[in-house]
Amino acid sequence: MDKKYKDVIVGSVLAALSVIYLMLSFQIKLTNIDRIVGSRMFPQICGTIILVLSICLIIGGLQKAKKTESEKGREKRNYTRTVLVLGSYALYIFLMDKIGFTISSVIYLFSQMVVMGKWPASKKSMILYLVISASVSAAIYVTFNNVFMLILPKAGWF
């Protein structure tokens, strides 16, 4: 098999495994306390996410196989972005215990938008990124605290 179709092959295998995983997740027995959030919910969410991502991998692999040689120069820039994304994720995990969920999430989301956005970013875009990251982090915090009654990490100085 040609090397250019490796993403399609890996995506297909992942899609098949995720379908099996999803089917098996329906065999998890529910208890009396399982109403809204049951013991099946998390495995089903994970299986669905893996299935969607594997389909994206298949589509991306097919597009990559059709790519011409002149477009391969752009791939070098993607490596830099990948390193920056992984670095900001590592920083997010490190800062979670230090400064809490909300502030570290604002920093993480903002950094991801800057890294993945158009370069160079305008002041208007930066302000929009900041507003979006702050409002999404606040919405997630309120949802988890008030709806799901789950406590998210807080900073030691709060």
PDB file of C-alpha atoms in Angstrom:
ATOM      1  CA  MET A   1       0.000   0.000   0.000  1.00  0.00           C
ATOM      2  CA  ASP A   2       1.176   3.507  -0.786  1.00  0.00           C
ATOM      3  CA  LYS A   3       2.525   5.681   2.050  1.00  0.00           C
ATOM      4  CA  LYS A   4       0.243   8.549   1.106  1.00  0.00           C
ATOM      5  CA  TYR A   5      -2.807   6.536   2.211  1.00  0.00           C
ATOM      6  CA  LYS A   6      -1.566   5.728   5.727  1.00  0.00           C
ATOM      7  CA  ASP A   7      -3.950   8.257   7.352  1.00  0.00           C
ATOM      8  CA  VAL A   8      -6.880   6.691   5.517  1.00  0.00           C
ATOM      9  CA  ILE A   9      -5.893   3.229   6.745  1.00  0.00           C
ATOM     10  CA  VAL A  10      -5.331   4.337  10.339  1.00  0.00           C
ATOM     11  CA  GLY A  11      -8.574   6.339  10.298  1.00  0.00           C
ATOM     12  CA  SER A  12     -10.509   3.343   8.992  1.00  0.00           C
ATOM     13  CA  VAL A  13      -9.127   1.065  11.696  1.00  0.00           C
ATOM     14  CA  LEU A  14      -9.891   3.676  14.362  1.00  0.00           C
ATOM     15  CA  ALA A  15     -13.426   4.116  13.012  1.00  0.00           C
ATOM     16  CA  ALA A  16     -14.046   0.369  13.157  1.00  0.00           C
ATOM     17  CA  LEU A  17     -12.686   0.142  16.708  1.00  0.00           C
ATOM     18  CA  SER A  18     -14.766   3.109  17.845  1.00  0.00           C
ATOM     19  CA  VAL A  19     -17.947   1.543  16.441  1.00  0.00           C
ATOM     20  CA  ILE A  20     -17.184  -1.657  18.369  1.00  0.00           C
ATOM     21  CA  TYR A  21     -16.436   0.420  21.487  1.00  0.00           C
ATOM     22  CA  LEU A  22     -19.728   2.293  21.116  1.00  0.00           C
ATOM     23  CA  MET A  23     -21.690  -0.936  20.702  1.00  0.00           C
ATOM     24  CA  LEU A  24     -20.052  -2.398  23.801  1.00  0.00           C
ATOM     25  CA  SER A  25     -20.781   0.750  25.817  1.00  0.00           C
ATOM     26  CA  PHE A  26     -24.511   0.061  25.527  1.00  0.00           C
ATOM     27  CA  GLN A  27     -23.953  -3.155  27.494  1.00  0.00           C
ATOM     28  CA  ILE A  28     -22.908  -1.247  30.614  1.00  0.00           C
ATOM     29  CA  LYS A  29     -25.603  -1.771  33.210  1.00  0.00           C
ATOM     30  CA  LEU A  30     -27.297   1.275  34.646  1.00  0.00           C
ATOM     31  CA  THR A  31     -27.836   1.564  38.389  1.00  0.00           C
ATOM     32  CA  ASN A  32     -30.743   3.129  40.243  1.00  0.00           C
ATOM     33  CA  ILE A  33     -28.866   6.399  40.743  1.00  0.00           C
ATOM     34  CA  ASP A  34     -28.121   6.783  37.009  1.00  0.00           C
ATOM     35  CA  ARG A  35     -30.628   9.312  35.725  1.00  0.00           C
ATOM     36  CA  ILE A  36     -29.198  12.152  33.674  1.00  0.00           C
ATOM     37  CA  VAL A  37     -25.519  11.283  33.827  1.00  0.00           C
ATOM     38  CA  GLY A  38     -25.223   7.514  33.858  1.00  0.00           C
ATOM     39  CA  SER A  39     -22.292   5.176  33.817  1.00  0.00           C
ATOM     40  CA  ARG A  40     -22.721   4.753  30.042  1.00  0.00           C
ATOM     41  CA  MET A  41     -22.501   8.439  29.237  1.00  0.00           C
ATOM     42  CA  PHE A  42     -18.737   9.000  29.376  1.00  0.00           C
ATOM     43  CA  PRO A  43     -17.807   5.900  27.314  1.00  0.00           C
ATOM     44  CA  GLN A  44     -20.424   6.843  24.728  1.00  0.00           C
ATOM     45  CA  ILE A  45     -19.134  10.407  24.507  1.00  0.00           C
ATOM     46  CA  CYS A  46     -15.556   9.141  24.128  1.00  0.00           C
ATOM     47  CA  GLY A  47     -16.581   6.609  21.481  1.00  0.00           C
ATOM     48  CA  THR A  48     -18.482   9.238  19.523  1.00  0.00           C
ATOM     49  CA  ILE A  49     -15.565  11.670  19.664  1.00  0.00           C
ATOM     50  CA  ILE A  50     -13.141   8.972  18.500  1.00  0.00           C
ATOM     51  CA  LEU A  51     -15.487   8.069  15.640  1.00  0.00           C
ATOM     52  CA  VAL A  52     -15.840  11.688  14.517  1.00  0.00           C
ATOM     53  CA  LEU A  53     -12.083  12.263  14.726  1.00  0.00           C
ATOM     54  CA  SER A  54     -11.328   9.078  12.797  1.00  0.00           C
ATOM     55  CA  ILE A  55     -13.719  10.188  10.047  1.00  0.00           C
ATOM     56  CA  CYS A  56     -11.878  13.527   9.987  1.00  0.00           C
ATOM     57  CA  LEU A  57      -8.593  11.614   9.707  1.00  0.00           C
ATOM     58  CA  ILE A  58      -9.937   9.626   6.762  1.00  0.00           C
ATOM     59  CA  ILE A  59     -11.140  12.776   4.993  1.00  0.00           C
ATOM     60  CA  GLY A  60      -7.858  14.566   5.703  1.00  0.00           C
ATOM     61  CA  GLY A  61      -5.900  11.560   4.465  1.00  0.00           C
ATOM     62  CA  LEU A  62      -7.820  11.514   1.210  1.00  0.00           C
ATOM     63  CA  GLN A  63      -7.221  15.227   0.737  1.00  0.00           C
ATOM     64  CA  LYS A  64      -3.549  14.834   1.606  1.00  0.00           C
ATOM     65  CA  ALA A  65      -3.168  12.074  -0.966  1.00  0.00           C
ATOM     66  CA  LYS A  66      -4.399  14.462  -3.654  1.00  0.00           C
ATOM     67  CA  LYS A  67      -2.071  17.269  -2.557  1.00  0.00           C
ATOM     68  CA  THR A  68       0.503  18.472  -5.072  1.00  0.00           C
ATOM     69  CA  GLU A  69       4.217  18.867  -4.377  1.00  0.00           C
ATOM     70  CA  SER A  70       4.016  22.672  -4.279  1.00  0.00           C
ATOM     71  CA  GLU A  71       1.720  22.559  -1.258  1.00  0.00           C
ATOM     72  CA  LYS A  72       4.111  20.498   0.851  1.00  0.00           C
ATOM     73  CA  GLY A  73       6.124  23.583   1.867  1.00  0.00           C
ATOM     74  CA  ARG A  74       3.255  24.642   4.111  1.00  0.00           C
ATOM     75  CA  GLU A  75       3.593  21.484   6.192  1.00  0.00           C
ATOM     76  CA  LYS A  76       6.729  22.850   7.878  1.00  0.00           C
ATOM     77  CA  ARG A  77       4.684  25.690   9.389  1.00  0.00           C
ATOM     78  CA  ASN A  78       2.216  23.151  10.735  1.00  0.00           C
ATOM     79  CA  TYR A  79       4.964  21.474  12.774  1.00  0.00           C
ATOM     80  CA  THR A  80       5.629  24.767  14.561  1.00  0.00           C
ATOM     81  CA  ARG A  81       1.952  25.167  15.322  1.00  0.00           C
ATOM     82  CA  THR A  82       1.765  21.601  16.590  1.00  0.00           C
ATOM     83  CA  VAL A  83       4.624  22.196  19.010  1.00  0.00           C
ATOM     84  CA  LEU A  84       3.004  25.434  20.206  1.00  0.00           C
ATOM     85  CA  VAL A  85      -0.363  23.706  20.702  1.00  0.00           C
ATOM     86  CA  LEU A  86       1.197  20.878  22.713  1.00  0.00           C
ATOM     87  CA  GLY A  87       3.278  23.347  24.729  1.00  0.00           C
ATOM     88  CA  SER A  88       0.245  25.450  25.633  1.00  0.00           C
ATOM     89  CA  TYR A  89      -1.642  22.299  26.609  1.00  0.00           C
ATOM     90  CA  ALA A  90       1.207  21.262  28.911  1.00  0.00           C
ATOM     91  CA  LEU A  91       1.211  24.758  30.413  1.00  0.00           C
ATOM     92  CA  TYR A  92      -2.572  24.521  30.902  1.00  0.00           C
ATOM     93  CA  ILE A  93      -2.218  21.293  32.852  1.00  0.00           C
ATOM     94  CA  PHE A  94       0.602  22.771  34.945  1.00  0.00           C
ATOM     95  CA  LEU A  95      -1.290  25.994  35.705  1.00  0.00           C
ATOM     96  CA  MET A  96      -4.594  24.295  36.562  1.00  0.00           C
ATOM     97  CA  ASP A  97      -3.577  23.591  40.171  1.00  0.00           C
ATOM     98  CA  LYS A  98      -1.643  26.833  40.532  1.00  0.00           C
ATOM     99  CA  ILE A  99      -4.182  29.420  39.358  1.00  0.00           C
ATOM    100  CA  GLY A 100      -7.414  27.424  39.063  1.00  0.00           C
ATOM    101  CA  PHE A 101      -9.650  26.258  36.239  1.00  0.00           C
ATOM    102  CA  THR A 102     -11.150  29.539  35.102  1.00  0.00           C
ATOM    103  CA  ILE A 103      -8.016  31.646  34.717  1.00  0.00           C
ATOM    104  CA  SER A 104      -5.932  28.814  33.263  1.00  0.00           C
ATOM    105  CA  SER A 105      -8.740  28.034  30.790  1.00  0.00           C
ATOM    106  CA  VAL A 106      -8.866  31.663  29.657  1.00  0.00           C
ATOM    107  CA  ILE A 107      -5.096  31.613  29.080  1.00  0.00           C
ATOM    108  CA  TYR A 108      -5.269  28.238  27.306  1.00  0.00           C
ATOM    109  CA  LEU A 109      -8.160  29.108  25.001  1.00  0.00           C
ATOM    110  CA  PHE A 110      -6.642  32.497  24.163  1.00  0.00           C
ATOM    111  CA  SER A 111      -3.279  30.918  23.328  1.00  0.00           C
ATOM    112  CA  GLN A 112      -4.934  28.276  21.138  1.00  0.00           C
ATOM    113  CA  MET A 113      -6.852  30.919  19.202  1.00  0.00           C
ATOM    114  CA  VAL A 114      -3.702  32.977  18.685  1.00  0.00           C
ATOM    115  CA  VAL A 115      -1.686  29.953  17.532  1.00  0.00           C
ATOM    116  CA  MET A 116      -4.366  28.593  15.211  1.00  0.00           C
ATOM    117  CA  GLY A 117      -5.606  31.945  13.921  1.00  0.00           C
ATOM    118  CA  LYS A 118      -4.416  34.016  11.003  1.00  0.00           C
ATOM    119  CA  TRP A 119      -0.946  35.553  11.363  1.00  0.00           C
ATOM    120  CA  PRO A 120      -0.306  38.316  12.202  1.00  0.00           C
ATOM    121  CA  ALA A 121      -3.366  38.769  14.374  1.00  0.00           C
ATOM    122  CA  SER A 122      -4.965  42.209  14.457  1.00  0.00           C
ATOM    123  CA  LYS A 123      -5.869  44.030  17.678  1.00  0.00           C
ATOM    124  CA  LYS A 124      -9.533  43.436  16.900  1.00  0.00           C
ATOM    125  CA  SER A 125      -8.908  39.684  16.617  1.00  0.00           C
ATOM    126  CA  MET A 126      -6.939  39.635  19.881  1.00  0.00           C
ATOM    127  CA  ILE A 127      -9.768  41.384  21.725  1.00  0.00           C
ATOM    128  CA  LEU A 128     -12.285  38.976  20.194  1.00  0.00           C
ATOM    129  CA  TYR A 129     -10.127  35.994  21.223  1.00  0.00           C
ATOM    130  CA  LEU A 130      -9.945  37.319  24.781  1.00  0.00           C
ATOM    131  CA  VAL A 131     -13.700  37.904  25.010  1.00  0.00           C
ATOM    132  CA  ILE A 132     -14.497  34.457  23.604  1.00  0.00           C
ATOM    133  CA  SER A 133     -12.021  32.652  25.860  1.00  0.00           C
ATOM    134  CA  ALA A 134     -13.231  34.472  28.991  1.00  0.00           C
ATOM    135  CA  SER A 135     -16.922  33.906  28.243  1.00  0.00           C
ATOM    136  CA  VAL A 136     -16.471  30.232  27.314  1.00  0.00           C
ATOM    137  CA  SER A 137     -14.414  29.567  30.457  1.00  0.00           C
ATOM    138  CA  ALA A 138     -17.002  31.314  32.627  1.00  0.00           C
ATOM    139  CA  ALA A 139     -19.865  29.425  30.971  1.00  0.00           C
ATOM    140  CA  ILE A 140     -18.120  26.089  31.510  1.00  0.00           C
ATOM    141  CA  TYR A 141     -17.389  26.964  35.130  1.00  0.00           C
ATOM    142  CA  VAL A 142     -21.002  27.974  35.836  1.00  0.00           C
ATOM    143  CA  THR A 143     -22.363  24.900  34.055  1.00  0.00           C
ATOM    144  CA  PHE A 144     -20.172  22.476  35.955  1.00  0.00           C
ATOM    145  CA  ASN A 145     -20.740  24.148  39.330  1.00  0.00           C
ATOM    146  CA  ASN A 146     -24.464  24.877  39.095  1.00  0.00           C
ATOM    147  CA  VAL A 147     -25.838  22.235  36.716  1.00  0.00           C
ATOM    148  CA  PHE A 148     -23.608  19.201  37.225  1.00  0.00           C
ATOM    149  CA  MET A 149     -22.703  20.134  40.832  1.00  0.00           C
ATOM    150  CA  LEU A 150     -19.043  19.322  40.183  1.00  0.00           C
ATOM    151  CA  ILE A 151     -16.236  21.283  41.782  1.00  0.00           C
ATOM    152  CA  LEU A 152     -13.523  22.428  39.403  1.00  0.00           C
ATOM    153  CA  PRO A 153      -9.960  23.151  40.540  1.00  0.00           C
ATOM    154  CA  LYS A 154      -9.503  26.502  42.261  1.00  0.00           C
ATOM    155  CA  ALA A 155      -6.312  28.374  42.958  1.00  0.00           C
ATOM    156  CA  GLY A 156      -4.809  28.059  46.400  1.00  0.00           C
ATOM    157  CA  TRP A 157      -4.980  31.822  46.897  1.00  0.00           C
ATOM    158  CA  PHE A 158      -8.779  32.037  46.357  1.00  0.00           C
TER     159      PHE A 158
END
